[in-house]
């Protein structure tokens, strides 16, 4: 076992120790997180092999919407080389990710079993690679915890590739079984309503989070219908996931008389009217690059919705290098200068296609721009995304959790710098 002594340790959104001690056991799990006096009076203090002293310790960041940073010349197959992205994102303090996959038509048909994968298929190699590395601890690397399937059942593509947005029940289940390790799926309530919410029911049966999004057509009744189905299932099984909304504000709608996904996502509670009885608003994620969502809208979300139901994501698809480009199906994405911030667009258009931000930048901006406390920033970047995606082994430094954490210090500008990152108690170089 080894111990980390810090001037401040944020174990969870509600538990901070100033100063504090973090003890990691030989299995890479948190053995103790608490006050120095309590530690020194315990038996644990007699079995410590080594220790380090740092300024501030926070849980590792969890990014549940991450397309990757490369590894292939095409975004659609970035995750055929998982270590490319996992070893690069770790330097930003991100210790857990969901690989976000998108689904061109041919890939959908292959996953459904309509057509075979061709020999040496990059898509098949990608699926096999994900299955091999998912939840595995590797040196100097973030951990791939599972998949966020962004589609294919969506009514509005935004920057996604063309695909099929209607599958029968057999094909949809074949699709899910072929992927495996899906933790979250983006789903259109408008398309789901056409099938009597068959997709929501199938996802909840497999304990996959239904994340409503990519839908500017969904009516209030269609969204409420999806939430009602989820509630009825949860009454029979309290362990099913809670509904979520994919990158709120982006590729979804708001209207003061005809509510869309944004209206419902911003709620902390529903009005006391019969049609909403018993419903709980979904959790939401926000792309934190300040390009996808204007700071005014970010402030609106932070002030109108309970912070316990919000998480921040990168939606990253590229490094922040102006001119960097990659294929995206038969299109090309390129990093260009935005409003003082790099942004990723479909080449030749102004259409955003993912971002080039990182979780540490988002973490810093929450405090500098939005006045969010250190503890609340941990909640939004570590604790909540883990809770939303049901990654119960990460997101905080509670006893028994995997010891993923970041050692921070403040520079002369009073800004945070990352000193060290640990995954499962192992330092990442």
mmCIF file of N, CA and C in Angstrom, residues 144-276:
data_model
loop_
_atom_site.group_PDB
_atom_site.id
_atom_site.type_symbol
_atom_site.label_atom_id
_atom_site.label_comp_id
_atom_site.label_asym_id
_atom_site.label_seq_id
_atom_site.Cartn_x
_atom_site.Cartn_y
_atom_site.Cartn_z
ATOM 1 N N UNK A 144 -10.757 2.250 -21.337
ATOM 2 C CA UNK A 144 -11.955 2.208 -22.176
ATOM 3 C C UNK A 144 -13.005 1.398 -21.427
ATOM 4 N N UNK A 145 -14.066 2.074 -20.964
ATOM 5 C CA UNK A 145 -15.056 1.439 -20.093
ATOM 6 C C UNK A 145 -16.201 0.797 -20.863
ATOM 7 N N UNK A 146 -16.373 1.144 -22.130
ATOM 8 C CA UNK A 146 -17.487 0.634 -22.913
ATOM 9 C C UNK A 146 -17.748 1.548 -24.090
ATOM 10 N N UNK A 147 -18.941 1.425 -24.658
ATOM 11 C CA UNK A 147 -19.295 2.131 -25.899
ATOM 12 C C UNK A 147 -20.456 3.077 -25.656
ATOM 13 N N UNK A 148 -20.371 4.266 -26.234
ATOM 14 C CA UNK A 148 -21.536 5.134 -26.411
ATOM 15 C C UNK A 148 -21.884 5.056 -27.895
ATOM 16 N N UNK A 149 -22.979 4.408 -28.207
ATOM 17 C CA UNK A 149 -23.439 4.281 -29.597
ATOM 18 C C UNK A 149 -24.244 5.525 -29.949
ATOM 19 N N UNK A 150 -23.693 6.382 -30.779
ATOM 20 C CA UNK A 150 -24.393 7.604 -31.185
ATOM 21 C C UNK A 150 -25.193 7.305 -32.457
ATOM 22 N N UNK A 151 -26.355 6.723 -32.267
ATOM 23 C CA UNK A 151 -27.178 6.245 -33.356
ATOM 24 C C UNK A 151 -27.275 4.726 -33.267
ATOM 25 N N UNK A 152 -27.891 4.104 -34.281
ATOM 26 C CA UNK A 152 -28.321 4.691 -35.561
ATOM 27 C C UNK A 152 -29.760 5.225 -35.566
ATOM 28 N N UNK A 153 -30.521 5.027 -34.478
ATOM 29 C CA UNK A 153 -31.945 5.395 -34.496
ATOM 30 C C UNK A 153 -32.077 6.880 -34.163
ATOM 31 N N UNK A 154 -31.764 7.716 -35.136
ATOM 32 C CA UNK A 154 -31.849 9.166 -34.945
ATOM 33 C C UNK A 154 -32.636 9.779 -36.109
ATOM 34 N N UNK A 155 -33.305 10.894 -35.831
ATOM 35 C CA UNK A 155 -34.095 11.541 -36.883
ATOM 36 C C UNK A 155 -33.369 12.716 -37.508
ATOM 37 N N UNK A 156 -32.302 13.189 -36.864
ATOM 38 C CA UNK A 156 -31.556 14.347 -37.356
ATOM 39 C C UNK A 156 -30.075 14.037 -37.221
ATOM 40 N N UNK A 157 -29.377 13.945 -38.342
ATOM 41 C CA UNK A 157 -27.991 13.499 -38.317
ATOM 42 C C UNK A 157 -27.043 14.511 -37.688
ATOM 43 N N UNK A 158 -27.319 15.806 -37.854
ATOM 44 C CA UNK A 158 -26.309 16.775 -37.466
ATOM 45 C C UNK A 158 -25.065 16.498 -38.290
ATOM 46 N N UNK A 159 -23.930 16.213 -37.628
ATOM 47 C CA UNK A 159 -22.707 15.881 -38.352
ATOM 48 C C UNK A 159 -22.478 14.401 -38.532
ATOM 49 N N UNK A 160 -23.442 13.554 -38.130
ATOM 50 C CA UNK A 160 -23.253 12.103 -38.230
ATOM 51 C C UNK A 160 -23.314 11.629 -39.681
ATOM 52 N N UNK A 161 -22.704 10.482 -39.982
ATOM 53 C CA UNK A 161 -22.791 9.923 -41.332
ATOM 54 C C UNK A 161 -24.186 9.384 -41.623
ATOM 55 N N UNK A 162 -24.516 9.289 -42.899
ATOM 56 C CA UNK A 162 -25.810 8.743 -43.308
ATOM 57 C C UNK A 162 -25.925 7.282 -42.866
ATOM 58 N N UNK A 163 -27.112 6.931 -42.318
ATOM 59 C CA UNK A 163 -27.336 5.560 -41.889
ATOM 60 C C UNK A 163 -28.793 5.184 -42.010
ATOM 61 N N UNK A 164 -29.174 4.084 -41.382
ATOM 62 C CA UNK A 164 -30.575 3.642 -41.354
ATOM 63 C C UNK A 164 -31.138 3.923 -39.967
ATOM 64 N N UNK A 165 -32.286 4.588 -39.903
ATOM 65 C CA UNK A 165 -32.818 4.947 -38.588
ATOM 66 C C UNK A 165 -34.085 4.176 -38.212
ATOM 67 N N UNK A 166 -34.293 3.039 -38.869
ATOM 68 C CA UNK A 166 -35.435 2.193 -38.516
ATOM 69 C C UNK A 166 -35.022 0.731 -38.645
ATOM 70 N N UNK A 167 -35.062 0.013 -37.521
ATOM 71 C CA UNK A 167 -34.733 -1.408 -37.511
ATOM 72 C C UNK A 167 -35.848 -2.158 -36.803
ATOM 73 N N UNK A 168 -36.162 -3.360 -37.268
ATOM 74 C CA UNK A 168 -37.153 -4.139 -36.542
ATOM 75 C C UNK A 168 -36.515 -4.708 -35.272
ATOM 76 N N UNK A 169 -37.317 -5.319 -34.434
ATOM 77 C CA UNK A 169 -36.835 -5.736 -33.119
ATOM 78 C C UNK A 169 -35.698 -6.750 -33.217
ATOM 79 N N UNK A 170 -35.815 -7.692 -34.129
ATOM 80 C CA UNK A 170 -34.773 -8.707 -34.278
ATOM 81 C C UNK A 170 -33.450 -8.070 -34.703
ATOM 82 N N UNK A 171 -33.529 -7.207 -35.721
ATOM 83 C CA UNK A 171 -32.298 -6.574 -36.206
ATOM 84 C C UNK A 171 -31.687 -5.661 -35.151
ATOM 85 N N UNK A 172 -32.542 -4.969 -34.395
ATOM 86 C CA UNK A 172 -32.024 -4.068 -33.364
ATOM 87 C C UNK A 172 -31.295 -4.861 -32.280
ATOM 88 N N UNK A 173 -31.844 -5.991 -31.891
ATOM 89 C CA UNK A 173 -31.178 -6.815 -30.884
ATOM 90 C C UNK A 173 -29.908 -7.440 -31.432
ATOM 91 N N UNK A 174 -29.913 -7.832 -32.705
ATOM 92 C CA UNK A 174 -28.680 -8.330 -33.336
ATOM 93 C C UNK A 174 -27.611 -7.240 -33.318
ATOM 94 N N UNK A 175 -28.040 -6.015 -33.608
ATOM 95 C CA UNK A 175 -27.139 -4.860 -33.615
ATOM 96 C C UNK A 175 -26.477 -4.701 -32.242
ATOM 97 N N UNK A 176 -27.285 -4.708 -31.190
ATOM 98 C CA UNK A 176 -26.753 -4.533 -29.839
ATOM 99 C C UNK A 176 -25.851 -5.690 -29.437
ATOM 100 N N UNK A 177 -26.246 -6.905 -29.785
ATOM 101 C CA UNK A 177 -25.449 -8.077 -29.416
ATOM 102 C C UNK A 177 -24.117 -8.103 -30.142
ATOM 103 N N UNK A 178 -24.088 -7.601 -31.382
ATOM 104 C CA UNK A 178 -22.839 -7.577 -32.148
ATOM 105 C C UNK A 178 -21.839 -6.595 -31.555
ATOM 106 N N UNK A 179 -22.350 -5.487 -31.010
ATOM 107 C CA UNK A 179 -21.455 -4.484 -30.436
ATOM 108 C C UNK A 179 -20.929 -4.941 -29.079
ATOM 109 N N UNK A 180 -21.838 -5.331 -28.190
ATOM 110 C CA UNK A 180 -21.480 -5.674 -26.799
ATOM 111 C C UNK A 180 -20.864 -4.457 -26.109
ATOM 112 N N UNK A 181 -20.888 -4.465 -24.806
ATOM 113 C CA UNK A 181 -20.296 -3.416 -23.972
ATOM 114 C C UNK A 181 -20.877 -2.021 -24.226
ATOM 115 N N UNK A 182 -22.084 -1.952 -24.804
ATOM 116 C CA UNK A 182 -22.721 -0.646 -24.971
ATOM 117 C C UNK A 182 -23.238 -0.183 -23.613
ATOM 118 N N UNK A 183 -22.827 0.996 -23.201
ATOM 119 C CA UNK A 183 -23.276 1.581 -21.940
ATOM 120 C C UNK A 183 -24.363 2.625 -22.169
ATOM 121 N N UNK A 184 -24.257 3.348 -23.286
ATOM 122 C CA UNK A 184 -25.182 4.443 -23.596
ATOM 123 C C UNK A 184 -25.502 4.380 -25.079
ATOM 124 N N UNK A 185 -26.765 4.636 -25.442
ATOM 125 C CA UNK A 185 -27.118 4.756 -26.858
ATOM 126 C C UNK A 185 -27.952 6.003 -27.082
ATOM 127 N N UNK A 186 -27.513 6.826 -28.042
ATOM 128 C CA UNK A 186 -28.294 7.991 -28.455
ATOM 129 C C UNK A 186 -29.437 7.537 -29.341
ATOM 130 N N UNK A 187 -30.641 8.044 -29.017
ATOM 131 C CA UNK A 187 -31.877 7.535 -29.604
ATOM 132 C C UNK A 187 -32.861 8.680 -29.807
ATOM 133 N N UNK A 188 -33.551 8.682 -30.919
ATOM 134 C CA UNK A 188 -34.538 9.710 -31.214
ATOM 135 C C UNK A 188 -35.911 9.321 -30.662
ATOM 136 N N UNK A 189 -36.503 10.140 -29.767
ATOM 137 C CA UNK A 189 -37.863 9.844 -29.294
ATOM 138 C C UNK A 189 -38.887 9.828 -30.430
ATOM 139 N N UNK A 190 -38.659 10.658 -31.459
ATOM 140 C CA UNK A 190 -39.581 10.722 -32.599
ATOM 141 C C UNK A 190 -39.614 9.382 -33.326
ATOM 142 N N UNK A 191 -38.439 8.792 -33.552
ATOM 143 C CA UNK A 191 -38.382 7.487 -34.214
ATOM 144 C C UNK A 191 -38.854 6.380 -33.274
ATOM 145 N N UNK A 192 -38.524 6.503 -31.999
ATOM 146 C CA UNK A 192 -38.918 5.489 -31.019
ATOM 147 C C UNK A 192 -40.440 5.412 -30.893
ATOM 148 N N UNK A 193 -41.100 6.574 -30.926
ATOM 149 C CA UNK A 193 -42.568 6.610 -30.797
ATOM 150 C C UNK A 193 -43.238 5.838 -31.928
ATOM 151 N N UNK A 194 -42.632 5.857 -33.120
ATOM 152 C CA UNK A 194 -43.200 5.139 -34.263
ATOM 153 C C UNK A 194 -43.240 3.633 -34.014
ATOM 154 N N UNK A 195 -42.360 3.147 -33.142
ATOM 155 C CA UNK A 195 -42.268 1.716 -32.846
ATOM 156 C C UNK A 195 -42.837 1.398 -31.465
ATOM 157 N N UNK A 196 -43.685 2.313 -30.936
ATOM 158 C CA UNK A 196 -44.270 2.129 -29.598
ATOM 159 C C UNK A 196 -43.176 1.968 -28.532
ATOM 160 N N UNK A 197 -42.087 2.709 -28.721
ATOM 161 C CA UNK A 197 -40.961 2.783 -27.784
ATOM 162 C C UNK A 197 -40.266 1.433 -27.608
ATOM 163 N N UNK A 198 -40.254 0.683 -28.692
ATOM 164 C CA UNK A 198 -39.580 -0.611 -28.684
ATOM 165 C C UNK A 198 -38.086 -0.465 -28.401
ATOM 166 N N UNK A 199 -37.464 0.596 -28.912
ATOM 167 C CA UNK A 199 -36.019 0.785 -28.714
ATOM 168 C C UNK A 199 -35.694 1.089 -27.255
ATOM 169 N N UNK A 200 -36.455 1.974 -26.638
ATOM 170 C CA UNK A 200 -36.238 2.267 -25.214
ATOM 171 C C UNK A 200 -36.391 1.000 -24.385
ATOM 172 N N UNK A 201 -37.432 0.219 -24.662
ATOM 173 C CA UNK A 201 -37.666 -1.010 -23.905
ATOM 174 C C UNK A 201 -36.500 -1.991 -24.065
ATOM 175 N N UNK A 202 -35.997 -2.109 -25.293
ATOM 176 C CA UNK A 202 -34.889 -3.045 -25.553
ATOM 177 C C UNK A 202 -33.620 -2.604 -24.833
ATOM 178 N N UNK A 203 -33.354 -1.299 -24.842
ATOM 179 C CA UNK A 203 -32.154 -0.788 -24.178
ATOM 180 C C UNK A 203 -32.229 -1.008 -22.672
ATOM 181 N N UNK A 204 -33.365 -0.676 -22.076
ATOM 182 C CA UNK A 204 -33.495 -0.834 -20.629
ATOM 183 C C UNK A 204 -33.419 -2.310 -20.220
ATOM 184 N N UNK A 205 -33.920 -3.179 -21.066
ATOM 185 C CA UNK A 205 -33.839 -4.621 -20.779
ATOM 186 C C UNK A 205 -32.388 -5.078 -20.691
ATOM 187 N N UNK A 206 -31.512 -4.414 -21.465
ATOM 188 C CA UNK A 206 -30.090 -4.758 -21.471
ATOM 189 C C UNK A 206 -29.273 -3.837 -20.557
ATOM 190 N N UNK A 207 -29.972 -3.025 -19.754
ATOM 191 C CA UNK A 207 -29.304 -2.090 -18.835
ATOM 192 C C UNK A 207 -28.412 -1.096 -19.567
ATOM 193 N N UNK A 208 -28.863 -0.665 -20.738
ATOM 194 C CA UNK A 208 -28.182 0.376 -21.511
ATOM 195 C C UNK A 208 -28.934 1.686 -21.316
ATOM 196 N N UNK A 209 -28.207 2.758 -21.090
ATOM 197 C CA UNK A 209 -28.834 4.058 -20.865
ATOM 198 C C UNK A 209 -29.434 4.575 -22.169
ATOM 199 N N UNK A 210 -30.761 4.818 -22.236
ATOM 200 C CA UNK A 210 -31.343 5.465 -23.429
ATOM 201 C C UNK A 210 -31.078 6.968 -23.336
ATOM 202 N N UNK A 211 -30.322 7.476 -24.293
ATOM 203 C CA UNK A 211 -29.944 8.891 -24.280
ATOM 204 C C UNK A 211 -30.618 9.568 -25.466
ATOM 205 N N UNK A 212 -31.614 10.378 -25.185
ATOM 206 C CA UNK A 212 -32.422 10.964 -26.246
ATOM 207 C C UNK A 212 -31.697 12.153 -26.864
ATOM 208 N N UNK A 213 -31.672 12.178 -28.189
ATOM 209 C CA UNK A 213 -30.949 13.243 -28.873
ATOM 210 C C UNK A 213 -30.989 13.088 -30.372
ATOM 211 N N UNK A 214 -30.248 13.964 -31.055
ATOM 212 C CA UNK A 214 -30.247 14.024 -32.515
ATOM 213 C C UNK A 214 -31.690 14.005 -33.027
ATOM 214 N N UNK A 215 -32.480 14.928 -32.471
ATOM 215 C CA UNK A 215 -33.915 14.910 -32.775
ATOM 216 C C UNK A 215 -34.497 16.305 -32.601
ATOM 217 N N UNK A 216 -34.735 16.982 -33.722
ATOM 218 C CA UNK A 216 -35.403 18.287 -33.676
ATOM 219 C C UNK A 216 -36.882 18.157 -34.038
ATOM 220 N N UNK A 217 -37.329 16.902 -34.271
ATOM 221 C CA UNK A 217 -38.722 16.661 -34.640
ATOM 222 C C UNK A 217 -39.585 16.242 -33.459
ATOM 223 N N UNK A 218 -38.971 15.707 -32.422
ATOM 224 C CA UNK A 218 -39.730 15.103 -31.326
ATOM 225 C C UNK A 218 -40.680 16.105 -30.690
ATOM 226 N N UNK A 219 -41.940 15.713 -30.555
ATOM 227 C CA UNK A 219 -42.933 16.541 -29.883
ATOM 228 C C UNK A 219 -42.860 16.299 -28.373
ATOM 229 N N UNK A 220 -43.512 17.173 -27.635
ATOM 230 C CA UNK A 220 -43.576 16.982 -26.191
ATOM 231 C C UNK A 220 -44.182 15.617 -25.860
ATOM 232 N N UNK A 221 -45.270 15.262 -26.534
ATOM 233 C CA UNK A 221 -45.935 13.996 -26.244
ATOM 234 C C UNK A 221 -45.028 12.799 -26.523
ATOM 235 N N UNK A 222 -44.214 12.885 -27.594
ATOM 236 C CA UNK A 222 -43.307 11.779 -27.914
ATOM 237 C C UNK A 222 -42.217 11.636 -26.848
ATOM 238 N N UNK A 223 -41.708 12.761 -26.376
ATOM 239 C CA UNK A 223 -40.669 12.711 -25.338
ATOM 240 C C UNK A 223 -41.249 12.213 -24.024
ATOM 241 N N UNK A 224 -42.404 12.765 -23.662
ATOM 242 C CA UNK A 224 -43.067 12.331 -22.424
ATOM 243 C C UNK A 224 -43.409 10.844 -22.499
ATOM 244 N N UNK A 225 -43.816 10.390 -23.696
ATOM 245 C CA UNK A 225 -44.125 8.967 -23.884
ATOM 246 C C UNK A 225 -42.923 8.088 -23.598
ATOM 247 N N UNK A 226 -41.744 8.507 -24.070
ATOM 248 C CA UNK A 226 -40.527 7.735 -23.822
ATOM 249 C C UNK A 226 -40.197 7.709 -22.333
ATOM 250 N N UNK A 227 -40.300 8.871 -21.681
ATOM 251 C CA UNK A 227 -40.007 8.938 -20.249
ATOM 252 C C UNK A 227 -41.014 8.116 -19.436
ATOM 253 N N UNK A 228 -42.274 8.109 -19.897
ATOM 254 C CA UNK A 228 -43.316 7.338 -19.209
ATOM 255 C C UNK A 228 -43.011 5.843 -19.293
ATOM 256 N N UNK A 229 -42.603 5.375 -20.474
ATOM 257 C CA UNK A 229 -42.247 3.958 -20.639
ATOM 258 C C UNK A 229 -41.081 3.599 -19.709
ATOM 259 N N UNK A 230 -40.069 4.483 -19.666
ATOM 260 C CA UNK A 230 -38.915 4.223 -18.799
ATOM 261 C C UNK A 230 -39.335 4.163 -17.336
ATOM 262 N N UNK A 231 -40.259 5.048 -16.942
ATOM 263 C CA UNK A 231 -40.727 5.060 -15.552
ATOM 264 C C UNK A 231 -41.465 3.764 -15.219
ATOM 265 N N UNK A 232 -42.320 3.327 -16.131
ATOM 266 C CA UNK A 232 -43.090 2.108 -15.880
ATOM 267 C C UNK A 232 -42.170 0.896 -15.737
ATOM 268 N N UNK A 233 -41.114 0.859 -16.533
ATOM 269 C CA UNK A 233 -40.156 -0.256 -16.422
ATOM 270 C C UNK A 233 -39.391 -0.165 -15.105
ATOM 271 N N UNK A 234 -39.024 1.075 -14.710
ATOM 272 C CA UNK A 234 -38.268 1.246 -13.465
ATOM 273 C C UNK A 234 -39.092 0.869 -12.235
ATOM 274 N N UNK A 235 -40.400 0.960 -12.335
ATOM 275 C CA UNK A 235 -41.251 0.566 -11.211
ATOM 276 C C UNK A 235 -41.220 -0.940 -10.985
ATOM 277 N N UNK A 236 -40.908 -1.683 -12.041
ATOM 278 C CA UNK A 236 -40.802 -3.140 -11.933
ATOM 279 C C UNK A 236 -39.365 -3.573 -11.620
ATOM 280 N N UNK A 237 -38.413 -2.733 -11.999
ATOM 281 C CA UNK A 237 -37.002 -3.045 -11.771
ATOM 282 C C UNK A 237 -36.277 -1.741 -11.455
ATOM 283 N N UNK A 238 -36.003 -1.520 -10.182
ATOM 284 C CA UNK A 238 -35.420 -0.241 -9.764
ATOM 285 C C UNK A 238 -33.981 -0.080 -10.236
ATOM 286 N N UNK A 239 -33.383 -1.131 -10.780
ATOM 287 C CA UNK A 239 -31.980 -1.072 -11.191
ATOM 288 C C UNK A 239 -31.783 -0.644 -12.636
ATOM 289 N N UNK A 240 -32.870 -0.413 -13.394
ATOM 290 C CA UNK A 240 -32.693 -0.011 -14.789
ATOM 291 C C UNK A 240 -32.134 1.410 -14.844
ATOM 292 N N UNK A 241 -31.430 1.750 -15.928
ATOM 293 C CA UNK A 241 -30.827 3.079 -16.036
ATOM 294 C C UNK A 241 -31.869 4.188 -16.126
ATOM 295 N N UNK A 242 -31.439 5.383 -15.767
ATOM 296 C CA UNK A 242 -32.277 6.570 -15.883
ATOM 297 C C UNK A 242 -32.068 7.192 -17.268
ATOM 298 N N UNK A 243 -33.138 7.672 -17.934
ATOM 299 C CA UNK A 243 -32.965 8.321 -19.244
ATOM 300 C C UNK A 243 -32.051 9.544 -19.172
ATOM 301 N N UNK A 244 -31.420 9.824 -20.293
ATOM 302 C CA UNK A 244 -30.390 10.851 -20.407
ATOM 303 C C UNK A 244 -30.657 11.639 -21.689
ATOM 304 N N UNK A 245 -30.023 12.785 -21.866
ATOM 305 C CA UNK A 245 -30.107 13.535 -23.121
ATOM 306 C C UNK A 245 -28.696 13.777 -23.650
ATOM 307 N N UNK A 246 -28.471 13.406 -24.899
ATOM 308 C CA UNK A 246 -27.181 13.584 -25.572
ATOM 309 C C UNK A 246 -26.963 15.048 -25.942
ATOM 310 N N UNK A 247 -25.781 15.539 -25.663
ATOM 311 C CA UNK A 247 -25.346 16.927 -25.924
ATOM 312 C C UNK A 247 -26.522 17.911 -26.086
ATOM 313 N N UNK A 248 -27.151 18.201 -24.932
ATOM 314 C CA UNK A 248 -28.276 19.128 -24.913
ATOM 315 C C UNK A 248 -27.883 20.441 -25.590
ATOM 316 N N UNK A 249 -28.830 21.045 -26.272
ATOM 317 C CA UNK A 249 -28.730 22.262 -27.093
ATOM 318 C C UNK A 249 -28.288 21.950 -28.527
ATOM 319 N N UNK A 250 -27.553 20.848 -28.718
ATOM 320 C CA UNK A 250 -27.062 20.537 -30.063
ATOM 321 C C UNK A 250 -27.925 19.461 -30.711
ATOM 322 N N UNK A 251 -28.396 19.746 -31.914
ATOM 323 C CA UNK A 251 -29.236 18.850 -32.711
ATOM 324 C C UNK A 251 -30.487 18.426 -31.923
ATOM 325 N N UNK A 252 -31.046 19.365 -31.181
ATOM 326 C CA UNK A 252 -32.333 19.179 -30.522
ATOM 327 C C UNK A 252 -32.975 20.553 -30.360
ATOM 328 N N UNK A 253 -34.228 20.616 -29.981
ATOM 329 C CA UNK A 253 -34.971 21.871 -30.120
ATOM 330 C C UNK A 253 -35.488 22.426 -28.798
ATOM 331 N N UNK A 254 -35.737 23.749 -28.823
ATOM 332 C CA UNK A 254 -36.362 24.475 -27.720
ATOM 333 C C UNK A 254 -37.446 25.371 -28.295
ATOM 334 N N UNK A 255 -38.599 25.394 -27.671
ATOM 335 C CA UNK A 255 -39.660 26.321 -28.074
ATOM 336 C C UNK A 255 -40.535 26.606 -26.865
ATOM 337 N N UNK A 256 -40.954 27.869 -26.732
ATOM 338 C CA UNK A 256 -41.692 28.251 -25.532
ATOM 339 C C UNK A 256 -43.117 27.706 -25.508
ATOM 340 N N UNK A 257 -43.683 27.346 -26.664
ATOM 341 C CA UNK A 257 -45.039 26.786 -26.680
ATOM 342 C C UNK A 257 -45.064 25.310 -27.060
ATOM 343 N N UNK A 258 -44.074 24.880 -27.807
ATOM 344 C CA UNK A 258 -44.017 23.477 -28.246
ATOM 345 C C UNK A 258 -42.712 22.868 -27.738
ATOM 346 N N UNK A 259 -42.690 22.407 -26.491
ATOM 347 C CA UNK A 259 -41.437 21.969 -25.870
ATOM 348 C C UNK A 259 -40.755 20.841 -26.632
ATOM 349 N N UNK A 260 -39.431 20.955 -26.715
ATOM 350 C CA UNK A 260 -38.608 19.904 -27.297
ATOM 351 C C UNK A 260 -37.667 19.330 -26.251
ATOM 352 N N UNK A 261 -36.649 18.636 -26.701
ATOM 353 C CA UNK A 261 -35.723 17.991 -25.783
ATOM 354 C C UNK A 261 -34.997 18.993 -24.886
ATOM 355 N N UNK A 262 -34.696 20.182 -25.415
ATOM 356 C CA UNK A 262 -33.985 21.163 -24.590
ATOM 357 C C UNK A 262 -34.865 21.612 -23.427
ATOM 358 N N UNK A 263 -36.132 21.931 -23.709
ATOM 359 C CA UNK A 263 -37.047 22.345 -22.640
ATOM 360 C C UNK A 263 -37.079 21.314 -21.512
ATOM 361 N N UNK A 264 -37.256 20.072 -21.903
ATOM 362 C CA UNK A 264 -37.411 19.010 -20.903
ATOM 363 C C UNK A 264 -36.084 18.721 -20.208
ATOM 364 N N UNK A 265 -34.991 18.832 -20.955
ATOM 365 C CA UNK A 265 -33.683 18.602 -20.351
ATOM 366 C C UNK A 265 -33.298 19.648 -19.322
ATOM 367 N N UNK A 266 -33.798 20.861 -19.455
ATOM 368 C CA UNK A 266 -33.445 21.934 -18.526
ATOM 369 C C UNK A 266 -34.243 21.892 -17.223
ATOM 370 N N UNK A 267 -35.252 21.041 -17.163
ATOM 371 C CA UNK A 267 -36.085 20.974 -15.964
ATOM 372 C C UNK A 267 -35.353 20.360 -14.778
ATOM 373 N N UNK A 268 -35.614 20.917 -13.589
ATOM 374 C CA UNK A 268 -35.235 20.240 -12.347
ATOM 375 C C UNK A 268 -36.393 19.391 -11.837
ATOM 376 N N UNK A 269 -37.620 19.819 -12.152
ATOM 377 C CA UNK A 269 -38.793 19.004 -11.849
ATOM 378 C C UNK A 269 -39.906 19.382 -12.808
ATOM 379 N N UNK A 270 -40.831 18.454 -13.033
ATOM 380 C CA UNK A 270 -41.950 18.704 -13.933
ATOM 381 C C UNK A 270 -43.034 19.512 -13.211
ATOM 382 N N UNK A 271 -43.838 20.265 -14.008
ATOM 383 C CA UNK A 271 -44.995 20.952 -13.405
ATOM 384 C C UNK A 271 -45.954 19.943 -12.765
ATOM 385 N N UNK A 272 -46.680 20.406 -11.783
ATOM 386 C CA UNK A 272 -47.636 19.555 -11.072
ATOM 387 C C UNK A 272 -48.939 19.467 -11.860
ATOM 388 N N UNK A 273 -48.879 18.715 -12.960
ATOM 389 C CA UNK A 273 -50.036 18.492 -13.826
ATOM 390 C C UNK A 273 -50.170 16.996 -14.092
ATOM 391 N N UNK A 274 -51.392 16.516 -14.325
ATOM 392 C CA UNK A 274 -51.611 15.071 -14.469
ATOM 393 C C UNK A 274 -50.726 14.402 -15.521
ATOM 394 N N UNK A 275 -50.472 15.073 -16.658
ATOM 395 C CA UNK A 275 -49.727 14.416 -17.736
ATOM 396 C C UNK A 275 -48.275 14.139 -17.357
ATOM 397 N N UNK A 276 -47.767 14.852 -16.335
ATOM 398 C CA UNK A 276 -46.370 14.679 -15.932
ATOM 399 C C UNK A 276 -46.238 13.882 -14.625
#
